[in-house]
Tab-separated table of C-alpha atoms in Angstrom:
chain	number	residue	atom	x	y	z
A	1074	MET	CA	124.666	63.933	-99.179
A	1075	HIS	CA	125.266	60.398	-97.946
A	1076	ILE	CA	121.517	59.659	-97.821
A	1077	ARG	CA	121.021	61.198	-101.273
A	1078	GLY	CA	123.816	59.065	-102.741
A	1079	ARG	CA	122.347	55.923	-101.210
A	1080	ALA	CA	118.891	56.766	-102.528
A	1081	THR	CA	120.348	57.242	-105.998
A	1082	ARG	CA	122.062	53.828	-105.796
A	1083	ILE	CA	118.832	52.173	-104.647
A	1084	GLY	CA	117.014	53.897	-107.497
A	1085	TRP	CA	119.535	52.602	-110.022
A	1086	LEU	CA	119.401	49.091	-108.605
A	1087	ALA	CA	115.605	49.114	-108.697
A	1088	THR	CA	115.639	50.294	-112.316
A	1089	ALA	CA	118.231	47.680	-113.282
A	1090	GLY	CA	116.230	45.014	-111.487
A	1091	MET	CA	113.025	46.005	-113.255
A	1092	LEU	CA	114.818	46.011	-116.596
A	1093	LEU	CA	116.278	42.567	-116.009
A	1094	ALA	CA	112.951	41.264	-114.770
A	1095	CYS	CA	111.246	42.660	-117.862
A	1096	THR	CA	113.804	41.211	-120.220
A	1097	THR	CA	113.678	37.662	-118.897
A	1098	LYS	CA	111.005	37.001	-121.549
A	1099	VAL	CA	112.343	38.868	-124.534
A	1100	VAL	CA	109.896	39.506	-127.334
A	1101	VAL	CA	111.654	40.277	-130.589
A	1102	VAL	CA	109.625	37.927	-132.769
A	1103	SER	CA	106.323	36.153	-132.259
A	1104	PRO	CA	106.315	32.415	-131.538
A	1105	TYR	CA	105.722	29.615	-134.047
A	1106	ASP	CA	102.078	29.419	-135.067
A	1107	VAL	CA	100.666	26.172	-136.393
A	1108	ALA	CA	97.644	27.901	-138.000
A	1109	ILE	CA	99.874	30.199	-140.077
A	1110	ASP	CA	102.181	27.294	-140.985
A	1111	GLU	CA	99.357	25.013	-142.147
A	1112	GLY	CA	97.398	27.902	-143.665
A	1113	LEU	CA	100.348	28.860	-145.861
A	1114	GLN	CA	100.873	25.251	-146.934
A	1115	ASP	CA	97.176	24.975	-147.912
A	1116	PHE	CA	97.396	28.279	-149.737
A	1117	LYS	CA	100.443	27.088	-151.683
A	1118	GLN	CA	98.734	23.854	-152.679
A	1119	GLN	CA	95.535	25.636	-153.810
A	1120	LEU	CA	97.432	28.284	-155.762
A	1121	ASN	CA	99.597	25.695	-157.544
A	1122	LEU	CA	96.533	23.631	-158.447
A	1123	LEU	CA	94.683	26.680	-159.762
A	1124	VAL	CA	97.567	27.999	-161.873
A	1125	THR	CA	98.547	24.578	-163.252
A	1126	ASP	CA	94.931	23.789	-164.114
A	1127	ALA	CA	94.338	27.157	-165.806
A	1128	GLY	CA	97.588	26.877	-167.786
A	1129	SER	CA	96.784	23.365	-168.995
A	1130	LYS	CA	93.328	24.324	-170.317
A	1131	VAL	CA	94.480	27.013	-172.745
A	1132	GLY	CA	93.741	26.018	-176.338
A	1133	GLN	CA	91.914	22.836	-175.269
A	1134	ALA	CA	88.521	22.389	-176.920
A	1135	GLY	CA	85.580	22.714	-174.552
A	1136	GLN	CA	87.746	23.970	-171.660
A	1137	ASP	CA	87.151	27.341	-170.019
A	1138	ALA	CA	90.485	28.838	-168.973
A	1139	SER	CA	89.117	32.377	-168.578
A	1140	PHE	CA	89.579	34.474	-165.477
A	1141	GLU	CA	85.808	34.393	-164.886
A	1142	ALA	CA	85.968	30.595	-164.531
A	1143	TYR	CA	88.543	30.927	-161.702
A	1144	LYS	CA	87.244	34.067	-160.003
A	1145	LYS	CA	85.703	32.147	-157.103
A	1146	SER	CA	88.940	30.235	-156.495
A	1147	TYR	CA	90.922	33.499	-156.451
A	1148	ALA	CA	88.428	34.983	-153.968
A	1149	GLU	CA	88.901	31.937	-151.695
A	1150	LEU	CA	92.675	32.366	-151.799
A	1151	GLU	CA	92.330	36.038	-150.941
A	1152	VAL	CA	90.078	35.292	-147.969
A	1153	LYS	CA	92.611	32.758	-146.726
A	1154	LEU	CA	95.397	35.351	-146.912
A	1155	VAL	CA	93.287	38.012	-145.181
A	1156	LEU	CA	92.671	35.620	-142.271
A	1157	LEU	CA	96.338	34.615	-142.071
A	1158	ARG	CA	97.353	38.267	-142.111
A	1159	GLN	CA	94.933	39.153	-139.325
A	1160	ARG	CA	96.372	36.338	-137.234
A	1161	ALA	CA	99.957	37.451	-137.940
A	1162	VAL	CA	99.151	41.075	-137.002
A	1163	VAL	CA	97.707	39.999	-133.642
A	1164	LEU	CA	100.638	37.660	-132.899
A	1165	GLU	CA	103.208	40.269	-133.908
A	1166	THR	CA	101.867	43.163	-131.839
A	1167	GLU	CA	105.000	43.156	-129.660
A	1168	ASP	CA	107.464	42.218	-132.395
A	1169	THR	CA	110.475	44.278	-133.317
A	1170	LYS	CA	109.981	46.190	-136.562
A	1171	CYS	CA	110.954	43.970	-139.479
A	1172	ASP	CA	113.344	46.105	-141.524
A	1173	VAL	CA	115.685	44.650	-144.081
A	1174	SER	CA	119.070	45.868	-142.879
A	1175	PRO	CA	121.035	48.275	-145.082
A	1176	LYS	CA	123.929	45.781	-144.745
A	1177	LEU	CA	121.864	43.113	-146.455
A	1178	LYS	CA	120.766	45.472	-149.232
A	1179	GLY	CA	124.396	46.548	-149.596
A	1180	LEU	CA	125.470	42.937	-149.902
A	1181	VAL	CA	123.064	42.367	-152.796
A	1182	ALA	CA	124.340	45.462	-154.587
A	1183	LYS	CA	127.980	44.391	-154.116
A	1184	LEU	CA	127.535	40.890	-155.489
A	1185	PRO	CA	128.532	40.166	-159.103
A	1186	ASN	CA	125.828	41.733	-161.279
A	1187	GLY	CA	123.817	42.600	-158.137
A	1188	ASP	CA	123.711	46.277	-159.121
A	1189	LYS	CA	122.490	45.352	-162.614
A	1190	VAL	CA	119.748	43.190	-161.139
A	1191	LEU	CA	118.590	46.051	-158.914
A	1192	GLN	CA	118.713	48.470	-161.879
A	1193	ALA	CA	116.688	46.068	-164.022
A	1194	PHE	CA	114.083	45.911	-161.265
A	1195	ALA	CA	113.941	49.679	-160.974
A	1196	ALA	CA	113.459	49.992	-164.746
A	1197	ALA	CA	110.714	47.371	-164.710
A	1198	ALA	CA	108.734	49.065	-161.937
A	1199	PRO	CA	105.566	50.584	-163.392
A	1200	PRO	CA	104.553	54.189	-162.656
A	1201	ALA	CA	102.520	54.625	-159.483
A	1202	GLY	CA	98.873	53.759	-159.951
A	1203	SER	CA	99.375	51.516	-162.950
A	1204	ALA	CA	100.719	48.517	-161.072
A	1205	ALA	CA	98.796	45.295	-160.623
A	1206	VAL	CA	95.100	46.104	-160.271
A	1207	PRO	CA	93.270	43.709	-157.982
A	1208	VAL	CA	90.141	42.414	-159.636
A	1209	SER	CA	88.424	40.954	-156.634
A	1210	PRO	CA	86.853	43.223	-154.009
A	1211	LEU	CA	88.667	41.187	-151.373
A	1212	ALA	CA	92.127	41.910	-152.762
A	1213	ILE	CA	94.344	42.602	-149.799
A	1214	GLY	CA	96.259	45.424	-151.417
A	1215	LYS	CA	93.103	47.504	-151.827
A	1216	GLN	CA	91.511	46.910	-148.451
A	1217	LYS	CA	91.181	50.026	-146.353
A	1218	GLY	CA	91.747	50.120	-142.630
A	1219	LEU	CA	94.241	47.241	-142.559
A	1220	ALA	CA	96.545	47.233	-139.578
A	1221	PRO	CA	100.050	48.246	-140.654
A	1222	ALA	CA	102.610	45.463	-140.975
A	1223	VAL	CA	105.095	45.488	-138.092
A	1224	GLY	CA	106.477	41.980	-137.769
A	1225	CYS	CA	108.190	39.958	-140.456
A	1226	MET	CA	105.386	37.422	-140.932
A	1227	THR	CA	102.852	40.159	-141.771
A	1228	HIS	CA	105.332	41.595	-144.276
A	1229	LEU	CA	105.831	38.138	-145.792
A	1230	ILE	CA	102.073	37.526	-146.069
A	1231	ASP	CA	101.659	40.960	-147.716
A	1232	ASN	CA	104.412	39.912	-150.109
A	1233	VAL	CA	102.507	36.714	-150.992
A	1234	ALA	CA	99.369	38.843	-151.468
A	1235	GLY	CA	101.301	40.967	-153.949
A	1236	GLN	CA	102.200	37.839	-155.914
A	1237	LEU	CA	98.572	36.690	-155.927
A	1238	THR	CA	97.427	40.105	-157.164
A	1239	ALA	CA	100.021	39.955	-159.953
A	1240	ILE	CA	98.743	36.537	-161.066
A	1241	GLU	CA	95.148	37.814	-161.032
A	1242	THR	CA	96.202	40.841	-163.070
A	1243	ILE	CA	97.828	38.645	-165.730
A	1244	HIS	CA	94.882	36.233	-165.793
A	1245	SER	CA	92.201	38.931	-166.003
A	1246	ASP	CA	93.807	41.170	-168.640
A	1247	PRO	CA	93.304	39.953	-172.253
A	1248	ARG	CA	96.569	41.619	-173.316
A	1249	HIS	CA	98.451	38.937	-171.338
A	1250	CYS	CA	96.486	36.127	-172.992
A	1251	ALA	CA	96.994	37.576	-176.496
A	1252	MET	CA	95.384	34.579	-178.171
A	1253	ASP	CA	93.172	36.692	-180.444
A	1254	ASN	CA	93.494	40.033	-182.220
A	1255	PRO	CA	92.407	42.436	-180.844
A	1256	PRO	CA	92.732	40.607	-177.498
A	1257	THR	CA	89.425	39.899	-175.775
A	1258	MET	CA	89.991	36.481	-174.181
A	1259	THR	CA	91.485	36.060	-170.745
A	1260	CYS	CA	93.776	33.131	-169.882
A	1261	LEU	CA	97.037	32.052	-168.283
A	1262	ARG	CA	99.263	30.932	-171.153
A	1263	PRO	CA	101.149	27.680	-170.364
A	1264	ALA	CA	104.520	29.485	-170.287
A	1265	THR	CA	103.015	32.221	-168.107
A	1266	ALA	CA	101.628	29.640	-165.687
A	1267	LEU	CA	105.137	28.230	-165.250
A	1268	GLY	CA	106.604	31.728	-165.007
A	1269	VAL	CA	104.286	32.963	-162.237
A	1270	LEU	CA	104.606	29.873	-160.059
A	1271	ALA	CA	108.359	30.174	-159.503
A	1272	PRO	CA	108.371	33.633	-157.832
A	1273	ALA	CA	105.009	33.041	-156.107
A	1274	ASN	CA	106.312	29.809	-154.569
A	1275	ASP	CA	109.552	31.561	-153.573
A	1276	SER	CA	107.542	34.155	-151.636
A	1277	ILE	CA	105.401	31.501	-149.921
A	1278	ASP	CA	108.490	29.407	-149.145
A	1279	ALA	CA	110.180	32.422	-147.553
A	1280	ALA	CA	107.267	32.697	-145.096
A	1281	LEU	CA	107.226	28.926	-144.519
A	1282	LEU	CA	110.993	28.922	-143.898
A	1283	VAL	CA	110.521	31.451	-141.083
A	1284	GLN	CA	107.797	29.263	-139.540
A	1285	ILE	CA	110.028	26.155	-139.765
A	1286	TYR	CA	112.934	28.031	-138.177
A	1287	LYS	CA	110.718	29.276	-135.347
A	1288	LYS	CA	109.439	25.750	-134.756
A	1289	GLN	CA	112.970	24.288	-134.700
A	1290	THR	CA	114.257	27.051	-132.414
A	1291	GLU	CA	111.425	26.521	-129.937
A	1292	GLN	CA	111.889	22.745	-129.965
A	1293	SER	CA	115.674	22.832	-129.457
A	1294	PRO	CA	116.744	22.386	-125.804
B	972	MET	CA	129.465	36.947	-104.489
B	973	SER	CA	129.135	40.544	-105.642
B	974	LEU	CA	127.957	41.600	-109.054
B	975	HIS	CA	130.432	43.468	-111.264
B	976	VAL	CA	129.520	45.068	-114.556
B	977	ASP	CA	132.734	43.829	-116.182
B	978	ASP	CA	132.058	40.201	-115.183
B	979	VAL	CA	128.480	40.305	-116.472
B	980	PHE	CA	129.581	42.024	-119.661
B	981	LYS	CA	132.377	39.473	-120.238
B	982	LYS	CA	129.972	36.585	-119.739
B	983	MET	CA	127.436	38.204	-122.078
B	984	LEU	CA	130.089	38.654	-124.748
B	985	GLU	CA	131.155	35.009	-124.474
B	986	ALA	CA	127.541	33.820	-124.763
B	987	ALA	CA	126.795	36.200	-127.632
B	988	ALA	CA	129.871	35.050	-129.562
B	989	ARG	CA	128.707	31.448	-129.270
B	990	ALA	CA	125.091	32.303	-130.175
B	991	PHE	CA	125.811	34.390	-133.253
B	992	GLY	CA	128.803	32.408	-134.462
B	993	ALA	CA	128.722	32.178	-138.228
B	994	GLU	CA	125.530	34.194	-138.759
B	995	TRP	CA	126.971	36.494	-141.378
B	996	ASN	CA	128.701	33.636	-143.169
B	997	HIS	CA	125.320	31.957	-143.415
B	998	VAL	CA	123.749	35.030	-145.005
B	999	SER	CA	126.558	35.640	-147.451
B	1000	LYS	CA	126.228	32.067	-148.687
B	1001	PHE	CA	122.458	32.315	-148.935
B	1002	VAL	CA	122.058	35.547	-150.917
B	1003	PRO	CA	124.368	34.674	-153.867
B	1004	ALA	CA	122.457	31.395	-154.317
B	1005	GLU	CA	119.216	33.399	-154.475
B	1006	LEU	CA	120.685	35.740	-157.053
B	1007	LYS	CA	121.821	32.814	-159.166
B	1008	LYS	CA	118.271	31.449	-159.123
B	1009	LEU	CA	117.020	34.897	-160.033
B	1010	SER	CA	119.357	35.227	-163.005
B	1011	ILE	CA	118.021	31.908	-164.344
B	1012	GLN	CA	114.476	33.305	-164.116
B	1013	LEU	CA	115.455	36.536	-165.865
B	1014	VAL	CA	116.920	34.588	-168.796
B	1015	ASP	CA	113.758	32.473	-168.915
B	1016	ILE	CA	111.567	35.607	-169.128
B	1017	SER	CA	113.704	36.996	-171.927
B	1018	GLU	CA	113.550	33.717	-173.885
B	1019	ASN	CA	109.758	33.495	-173.575
B	1020	VAL	CA	109.268	37.071	-174.798
B	1021	THR	CA	111.518	36.293	-177.811
B	1022	LYS	CA	109.522	33.104	-178.528
B	1023	PHE	CA	106.275	35.110	-178.503
B	1024	GLU	CA	107.674	37.678	-180.887
B	1025	LEU	CA	108.683	34.913	-183.299
B	1026	ASN	CA	105.407	33.008	-182.929
B	1027	PRO	CA	102.477	34.497	-180.926
B	1028	ALA	CA	101.333	30.976	-179.997
B	1029	ASP	CA	104.527	30.442	-177.952
B	1030	GLY	CA	106.011	32.094	-174.864
B	1031	TYR	CA	104.263	35.234	-173.605
B	1032	PRO	CA	104.015	38.932	-174.595
B	1033	PRO	CA	106.443	41.576	-173.260
B	1034	ILE	CA	103.731	43.045	-170.999
B	1035	THR	CA	103.627	39.691	-169.161
B	1036	GLY	CA	107.421	39.691	-168.947
B	1037	GLN	CA	107.210	43.030	-167.117
B	1038	VAL	CA	104.798	41.677	-164.490
B	1039	LEU	CA	106.909	38.527	-164.100
B	1040	LEU	CA	109.972	40.691	-163.505
B	1041	GLN	CA	108.058	42.535	-160.759
B	1042	MET	CA	107.135	39.165	-159.275
B	1043	GLN	CA	110.816	38.173	-159.258
B	1044	GLN	CA	111.647	41.426	-157.497
B	1045	ARG	CA	108.965	40.700	-154.900
B	1046	ALA	CA	110.337	37.174	-154.408
B	1047	LEU	CA	113.806	38.600	-153.726
B	1048	GLU	CA	112.264	41.031	-151.214
B	1049	ALA	CA	110.584	38.060	-149.508
B	1050	THR	CA	113.941	36.290	-149.287
B	1051	LEU	CA	115.599	39.332	-147.711
B	1052	THR	CA	112.670	39.725	-145.296
B	1053	ALA	CA	112.973	36.044	-144.336
B	1054	VAL	CA	116.713	36.501	-143.691
B	1055	THR	CA	115.843	39.500	-141.490
B	1056	ALA	CA	113.279	37.366	-139.639
B	1057	LEU	CA	115.791	34.543	-139.128
B	1058	THR	CA	118.287	37.059	-137.755
B	1059	LEU	CA	115.675	38.429	-135.326
B	1060	ILE	CA	114.820	34.896	-134.165
B	1061	THR	CA	118.543	34.240	-133.631
B	1062	ILE	CA	118.815	37.485	-131.666
B	1063	GLN	CA	115.842	36.517	-129.488
B	1064	THR	CA	117.327	33.071	-128.798
B	1065	ALA	CA	120.733	34.639	-128.109
B	1066	ILE	CA	119.305	37.116	-125.596
B	1067	GLU	CA	117.435	34.327	-123.827
B	1068	ASP	CA	120.614	32.187	-123.738
B	1069	ILE	CA	122.699	35.118	-122.486
B	1070	LEU	CA	120.229	35.859	-119.670
B	1071	GLU	CA	120.132	32.182	-118.739
B	1072	ILE	CA	123.935	32.030	-118.490
B	1073	VAL	CA	124.058	35.252	-116.474
B	1074	LYS	CA	121.339	33.886	-114.207
B	1075	GLU	CA	123.231	30.638	-113.652
B	1076	THR	CA	126.546	32.412	-113.074
B	1077	PHE	CA	125.228	34.988	-110.649
B	1078	ALA	CA	122.337	32.962	-109.267
B	1079	GLY	CA	122.738	34.169	-105.693
B	1080	VAL	CA	122.773	37.855	-106.511
B	1081	LEU	CA	120.151	37.811	-109.249
B	1082	LYS	CA	117.820	35.242	-107.701
B	1083	ALA	CA	115.456	37.927	-106.503
B	1084	ILE	CA	115.049	39.640	-109.850
B	1085	ILE	CA	115.306	36.843	-112.465
B	1086	PRO	CA	112.641	34.196	-111.958
């Protein structure tokens, strides 16, 4: 009995020791990554240039503001996001699942008019299958065999991809241009160009904020 | 010096309290500011749809307003995801700080298992 009790204690100590040894390098989130940081900044710059340029050409004589004229630029942006996503997935293999806590969602709902905002969003959501249709074969949302998003950075890059797809949808669908009747032209109206940049930049900034915070945390003593 | 669960736990609690500090206060200041920004965007969408209906050369059609509203929703989701990420980073830093303090406090006993 005495030997058995001692063996149990040794077993517990060994387990506790292994646990402590394993947890000395805790992996909850992946480290700061300069390639993702700079890649997102480049992406933001390119997207802002594209949208501002397309919006400024509408109605200008001799200027082609159609989706076709910008298709190559959109494809380049998509490739950039695919590469950033792949990098994030690899870096975040050991990350804790990035779930928005129910507390946080609850906080939004409890804020003044928070419930109305959430209701407005629910009402605005299109039926399944009719949401933004990617027009480029490289569109992230339509790629098959993508590794599932685990860590927060992959989720944030997917979020940015959703914004890009929405911009492409608006630009490629003549009903959003509505400059002729029946609509056949594609364009980004000047007001639309301004309207899409705000939420798209918010999504990119959210990802950049996480990178900045990681960098600061790692640099602090 | 022997290792006691209560001592370790007490030390961990002290370190955790310092590490997390005003975390929730930070979040509850952050989210209302985001919602205020969002409400400005919602009004802007509504005004542009009205402008289009008055003069099709101005603003944008309602169908665009719908996609823009979805984009605003996605931007809010990104903000909440970023807050989640910041919390996880804080947790990671806190755990590392807690282990460091425990290691320093009980160096003799834990020397063999914490490098």
